[in-house]
Amino acid sequence: QVQLVESGGGLVQLGGSLRLSCAASGLIFSSYNMGWYRQAPGKQRELVAILTSTANTKYADSVKGRFTISRDNAKNTVYLQMNSLKPEDTAVYYCHASLLVVYWGQGTQVTVSS
């Protein structure tokens, strides 16, 4: 059974940092493309960052230069380092894994206050 479990969300001040983690189980982690999506109240879910199994990355324009996605295949974990946080980063952040089938985590809330 595949499970994706996010952690690391919380309340942070404007300009602060958070590191989100997603622990994966039940899959051959190194074979999967991993990513982070977010959904803010009243908005559609959007791609934040993706890190493919071949180590290619893609970021939303709104987070380039501030967020970094990384993975530790030995720990079956993907991370999202978020720096210089802004109120518009407030959202539920979801972990995503894809190969032939797509899997989603339950999400972790990030709230940025000014």
Tab-separated table of C-alpha atoms in Angstrom:
chain	number	residue	atom	x	y	z
A	1	GLN	CA	0.000	0.000	0.000
A	2	VAL	CA	1.252	3.442	-0.909
A	3	GLN	CA	1.235	6.204	1.673
A	4	LEU	CA	2.481	9.767	1.509
A	5	VAL	CA	2.623	11.566	4.839
A	6	GLU	CA	3.397	15.276	4.968
A	7	SER	CA	4.756	17.103	7.964
A	8	GLY	CA	6.379	20.408	8.832
A	9	GLY	CA	3.542	22.813	8.242
A	10	GLY	CA	2.632	25.486	10.720
A	11	LEU	CA	2.426	29.171	11.435
A	12	VAL	CA	5.345	31.342	10.428
A	13	GLN	CA	5.937	35.064	10.183
A	14	LEU	CA	6.478	37.014	6.989
A	15	GLY	CA	10.015	36.383	5.797
A	16	GLY	CA	10.398	33.211	7.796
A	17	SER	CA	11.226	29.688	6.721
A	18	LEU	CA	9.727	26.231	6.925
A	19	ARG	CA	10.817	22.842	5.726
A	20	LEU	CA	8.101	20.446	4.681
A	21	SER	CA	8.731	16.724	4.564
A	22	CYS	CA	6.898	13.938	2.812
A	23	ALA	CA	7.629	10.382	3.858
A	24	ALA	CA	6.699	7.801	1.265
A	25	SER	CA	6.115	4.112	1.760
A	26	GLY	CA	4.875	1.241	-0.335
A	27	LEU	CA	6.638	2.280	-3.519
A	28	ILE	CA	10.048	2.146	-5.137
A	29	PHE	CA	10.731	5.731	-4.208
A	30	SER	CA	13.675	6.376	-6.503
A	31	SER	CA	11.557	5.496	-9.537
A	32	TYR	CA	8.914	8.138	-8.874
A	33	ASN	CA	8.597	11.759	-9.811
A	34	MET	CA	7.912	13.671	-6.603
A	35	GLY	CA	6.308	17.030	-6.225
A	36	TRP	CA	4.555	19.570	-4.091
A	37	TYR	CA	1.254	21.250	-4.843
A	38	ARG	CA	-0.688	23.767	-2.834
A	39	GLN	CA	-4.238	24.971	-2.564
A	40	ALA	CA	-5.200	28.271	-1.025
A	41	PRO	CA	-8.751	29.089	0.081
A	42	GLY	CA	-10.930	29.846	-2.920
A	43	LYS	CA	-8.249	28.880	-5.419
A	44	GLN	CA	-7.411	25.879	-7.557
A	45	ARG	CA	-4.664	23.500	-6.605
A	46	GLU	CA	-1.422	24.544	-8.247
A	47	LEU	CA	1.994	23.068	-8.840
A	48	VAL	CA	4.693	24.414	-6.554
A	49	ALA	CA	7.677	22.253	-7.431
A	50	ILE	CA	8.511	18.926	-8.979
A	51	LEU	CA	11.611	16.762	-8.808
A	52	THR	CA	11.729	13.908	-11.264
A	53	SER	CA	13.323	10.534	-10.805
A	54	THR	CA	16.101	11.766	-13.095
A	55	ALA	CA	16.767	14.808	-10.877
A	56	ASN	CA	15.151	17.464	-13.043
A	57	THR	CA	13.340	20.258	-11.236
A	58	LYS	CA	10.581	22.675	-12.092
A	59	TYR	CA	9.168	25.478	-9.966
A	60	ALA	CA	6.211	27.760	-10.157
A	61	ASP	CA	7.296	31.264	-11.076
A	62	SER	CA	5.888	32.569	-7.813
A	63	VAL	CA	8.323	30.508	-5.724
A	64	LYS	CA	11.476	30.502	-7.845
A	65	GLY	CA	14.488	31.560	-5.845
A	66	ARG	CA	12.684	31.036	-2.546
A	67	PHE	CA	11.704	27.363	-2.486
A	68	THR	CA	13.877	24.314	-3.049
A	69	ILE	CA	12.686	20.768	-3.594
A	70	SER	CA	14.995	17.902	-2.752
A	71	ARG	CA	14.816	14.197	-2.100
A	72	ASP	CA	16.648	11.631	-0.036
A	73	ASN	CA	16.115	8.294	-1.699
A	74	ALA	CA	17.722	6.430	1.200
A	75	LYS	CA	15.045	7.848	3.511
A	76	ASN	CA	12.188	7.686	1.004
A	77	THR	CA	11.539	11.334	1.717
A	78	VAL	CA	11.036	14.468	-0.341
A	79	TYR	CA	11.468	17.942	1.129
A	80	LEU	CA	10.360	21.439	0.328
A	81	GLN	CA	12.536	24.136	1.842
A	82	MET	CA	10.580	27.378	1.896
A	83	ASN	CA	12.393	30.634	2.574
A	84	SER	CA	11.327	34.268	2.516
A	85	LEU	CA	7.728	33.272	3.029
A	86	LYS	CA	4.943	35.618	2.025
A	87	PRO	CA	1.282	35.729	3.058
A	88	GLU	CA	0.337	34.534	-0.427
A	89	ASP	CA	2.178	31.282	0.313
A	90	THR	CA	-0.541	30.417	2.822
A	91	ALA	CA	-2.145	27.186	1.644
A	92	VAL	CA	-2.466	23.501	2.259
A	93	TYR	CA	0.590	21.838	0.772
A	94	TYR	CA	0.211	18.391	-0.734
A	95	CYS	CA	2.808	15.793	-1.533
A	96	HIS	CA	2.550	14.133	-4.932
A	97	ALA	CA	4.127	11.015	-6.392
A	98	SER	CA	3.727	9.876	-9.963
A	99	LEU	CA	4.857	7.131	-12.266
A	100	LEU	CA	2.150	5.117	-13.974
A	101	VAL	CA	-0.236	5.954	-11.133
A	102	VAL	CA	-0.540	9.229	-9.241
A	103	TYR	CA	-0.618	9.365	-5.449
A	104	TRP	CA	-1.462	12.230	-3.127
A	105	GLY	CA	-0.810	12.924	0.499
A	106	GLN	CA	-3.392	14.453	2.811
A	107	GLY	CA	-1.726	17.834	2.993
A	108	THR	CA	-0.153	20.042	5.615
A	109	GLN	CA	-1.297	23.572	6.393
A	110	VAL	CA	1.116	26.467	5.999
A	111	THR	CA	0.024	29.851	7.283
A	112	VAL	CA	2.135	32.958	6.861
A	113	SER	CA	1.285	35.961	8.987
A	114	SER	CA	2.555	39.485	8.602
